[in-house]
Amino acid sequence: MAGRPRKKAAGSKKVKPSGPVPCAVLWGLDPSSEKGAAVRAVLKETDVVARTVLPERLGDPVGAFARLPGFRPAVVPYAGPTPAVEEFVLLCGLTDAQVNEFLARSREAGCVVGAKALLTKANRAWPLVRLISAVAAEHAQLAE
């Protein structure tokens, strides 16, 4: 039966890959510390993947941590100064409800992280160190 399209076998339907999974990029929150473990527990409870930043990855674009299409880690490891901020959380791909739940559970667990940011179209191409520094500068300005 030439020219006639074949039926696809059951279960062979192509599935579009879903978007990046919600994640939290963590700086300065060692998993072995009490606060680092508590933050990770809260993230796990809310089905958010925790990704720990190593100092050599601070130059990577923020979008690479979120595993956004088109974003790759920097070719050369970061060798600049580390951010002045001791701890930082970048929330990527979370709904407003998930952000609010994370914040509420963090307060309940006593593990609130001061410096936090959300992944946006404006900051996704920034090196992570730049975002951390910008958030730290905003916090310092608000404290004055």
Tab-separated table of C-alpha atoms in Angstrom:
chain	number	residue	atom	x	y	z
A	1	MET	CA	0.000	0.000	0.000
A	2	ALA	CA	2.373	2.631	-1.255
A	3	GLY	CA	1.779	6.253	-0.347
A	4	ARG	CA	-0.437	5.439	2.572
A	5	PRO	CA	0.837	6.655	5.966
A	6	ARG	CA	1.504	3.949	8.506
A	7	LYS	CA	-0.151	4.018	11.863
A	8	LYS	CA	2.153	4.558	14.775
A	9	ALA	CA	2.496	1.773	17.260
A	10	ALA	CA	0.874	2.340	20.623
A	11	GLY	CA	3.171	4.178	22.979
A	12	SER	CA	5.374	5.623	20.249
A	13	LYS	CA	3.889	9.113	20.456
A	14	LYS	CA	6.563	11.804	20.674
A	15	VAL	CA	6.533	13.685	23.943
A	16	LYS	CA	7.813	17.228	24.179
A	17	PRO	CA	10.372	17.597	26.927
A	18	SER	CA	9.084	19.571	29.843
A	19	GLY	CA	10.798	22.789	30.818
A	20	PRO	CA	13.596	22.998	33.330
A	21	VAL	CA	12.664	21.622	36.732
A	22	PRO	CA	12.193	24.137	39.546
A	23	CYS	CA	15.501	24.545	41.338
A	24	ALA	CA	17.270	26.620	43.947
A	25	VAL	CA	20.877	27.607	43.366
A	26	LEU	CA	22.663	27.797	46.727
A	27	TRP	CA	25.813	29.736	47.571
A	28	GLY	CA	27.444	29.605	51.002
A	29	LEU	CA	25.011	27.014	52.380
A	30	ASP	CA	27.189	23.963	52.949
A	31	PRO	CA	25.072	20.781	53.078
A	32	SER	CA	26.943	19.691	56.219
A	33	SER	CA	26.046	22.891	58.111
A	34	GLU	CA	22.855	23.055	60.162
A	35	LYS	CA	21.380	25.916	58.119
A	36	GLY	CA	22.445	24.409	54.779
A	37	ALA	CA	20.826	21.090	55.692
A	38	ALA	CA	17.648	22.847	56.876
A	39	VAL	CA	17.336	24.868	53.647
A	40	ARG	CA	17.788	21.690	51.591
A	41	ALA	CA	15.141	19.906	53.668
A	42	VAL	CA	12.662	22.733	53.021
A	43	LEU	CA	13.457	22.609	49.298
A	44	LYS	CA	12.976	18.843	49.236
A	45	GLU	CA	9.596	19.184	50.987
A	46	THR	CA	8.496	21.607	48.265
A	47	ASP	CA	9.817	19.414	45.402
A	48	VAL	CA	12.514	21.912	44.434
A	49	VAL	CA	15.934	20.627	43.370
A	50	ALA	CA	18.889	22.136	45.286
A	51	ARG	CA	22.032	22.954	43.298
A	52	THR	CA	25.161	23.915	45.210
A	53	VAL	CA	27.483	26.467	43.615
A	54	LEU	CA	31.199	25.779	43.742
A	55	PRO	CA	33.513	28.842	43.665
A	56	GLU	CA	34.866	27.937	40.209
A	57	ARG	CA	31.304	28.118	38.792
A	58	LEU	CA	30.532	31.680	39.965
A	59	GLY	CA	31.242	32.972	36.430
A	60	ASP	CA	28.592	30.731	34.847
A	61	PRO	CA	25.489	32.451	33.464
A	62	VAL	CA	22.519	32.238	35.804
A	63	GLY	CA	20.540	30.504	33.039
A	64	ALA	CA	23.055	27.645	33.008
A	65	PHE	CA	22.283	26.809	36.647
A	66	ALA	CA	18.589	26.691	35.768
A	67	ARG	CA	19.496	24.525	32.746
A	68	LEU	CA	17.711	26.867	30.371
A	69	PRO	CA	18.065	26.038	26.669
A	70	GLY	CA	20.945	27.914	25.083
A	71	PHE	CA	22.828	28.525	28.340
A	72	ARG	CA	26.051	26.691	29.071
A	73	PRO	CA	28.589	26.885	31.889
A	74	ALA	CA	31.472	29.278	31.286
A	75	VAL	CA	34.347	27.756	29.331
A	76	VAL	CA	36.954	28.969	31.826
A	77	PRO	CA	36.506	28.375	35.565
A	78	TYR	CA	35.883	31.544	37.595
A	79	ALA	CA	39.018	32.829	39.303
A	80	GLY	CA	37.850	36.218	40.596
A	81	PRO	CA	36.971	37.312	44.105
A	82	THR	CA	34.180	35.539	45.944
A	83	PRO	CA	31.067	37.558	46.784
A	84	ALA	CA	31.019	39.429	50.078
A	85	VAL	CA	27.618	37.929	50.903
A	86	GLU	CA	27.878	34.814	53.065
A	87	GLU	CA	24.796	33.007	51.730
A	88	PHE	CA	22.514	33.346	48.743
A	89	VAL	CA	19.567	31.539	47.173
A	90	LEU	CA	18.480	31.903	43.547
A	91	LEU	CA	15.024	30.458	42.895
A	92	CYS	CA	14.521	29.280	39.313
A	93	GLY	CA	11.270	28.245	37.655
A	94	LEU	CA	9.084	28.384	40.760
A	95	THR	CA	5.487	29.558	40.679
A	96	ASP	CA	4.416	32.369	43.012
A	97	ALA	CA	2.771	29.747	45.223
A	98	GLN	CA	6.002	27.723	45.404
A	99	VAL	CA	8.044	30.825	46.268
A	100	ASN	CA	5.592	31.746	49.026
A	101	GLU	CA	5.610	28.176	50.343
A	102	PHE	CA	9.421	28.108	50.381
A	103	LEU	CA	9.558	31.412	52.254
A	104	ALA	CA	6.916	30.347	54.790
A	105	ARG	CA	8.528	26.949	55.434
A	106	SER	CA	11.950	28.585	55.762
A	107	ARG	CA	10.590	30.911	58.450
A	108	GLU	CA	8.953	27.987	60.258
A	109	ALA	CA	12.195	25.965	60.126
A	110	GLY	CA	14.294	28.939	61.253
A	111	CYS	CA	16.501	28.861	58.176
A	112	VAL	CA	15.710	32.127	56.400
A	113	VAL	CA	18.400	33.190	53.941
A	114	GLY	CA	18.784	36.968	53.712
A	115	ALA	CA	20.014	37.364	50.146
A	116	LYS	CA	17.651	35.819	47.606
A	117	ALA	CA	16.649	36.407	44.013
A	118	LEU	CA	14.356	35.008	41.365
A	119	LEU	CA	15.534	34.028	37.908
A	120	THR	CA	14.217	36.571	35.398
A	121	LYS	CA	14.615	37.312	31.704
A	122	ALA	CA	16.697	40.328	32.730
A	123	ASN	CA	19.231	38.408	34.851
A	124	ARG	CA	19.431	34.985	33.203
A	125	ALA	CA	22.513	35.910	31.127
A	126	TRP	CA	24.361	37.488	34.068
A	127	PRO	CA	27.278	35.647	35.639
A	128	LEU	CA	26.078	34.356	39.016
A	129	VAL	CA	28.731	36.372	40.859
A	130	ARG	CA	27.282	39.576	39.348
A	131	LEU	CA	23.760	38.692	40.492
A	132	ILE	CA	24.919	37.838	44.010
A	133	SER	CA	26.856	41.116	44.200
A	134	ALA	CA	23.900	43.148	42.894
A	135	VAL	CA	21.525	41.596	45.447
A	136	ALA	CA	24.073	42.182	48.228
A	137	ALA	CA	24.397	45.835	47.170
A	138	GLU	CA	20.608	46.255	47.236
A	139	HIS	CA	20.454	44.764	50.750
A	140	ALA	CA	23.251	47.080	51.935
A	141	GLN	CA	21.466	50.095	50.466
A	142	LEU	CA	18.197	49.157	52.163
A	143	ALA	CA	19.994	48.742	55.497
A	144	GLU	CA	21.263	52.357	55.415
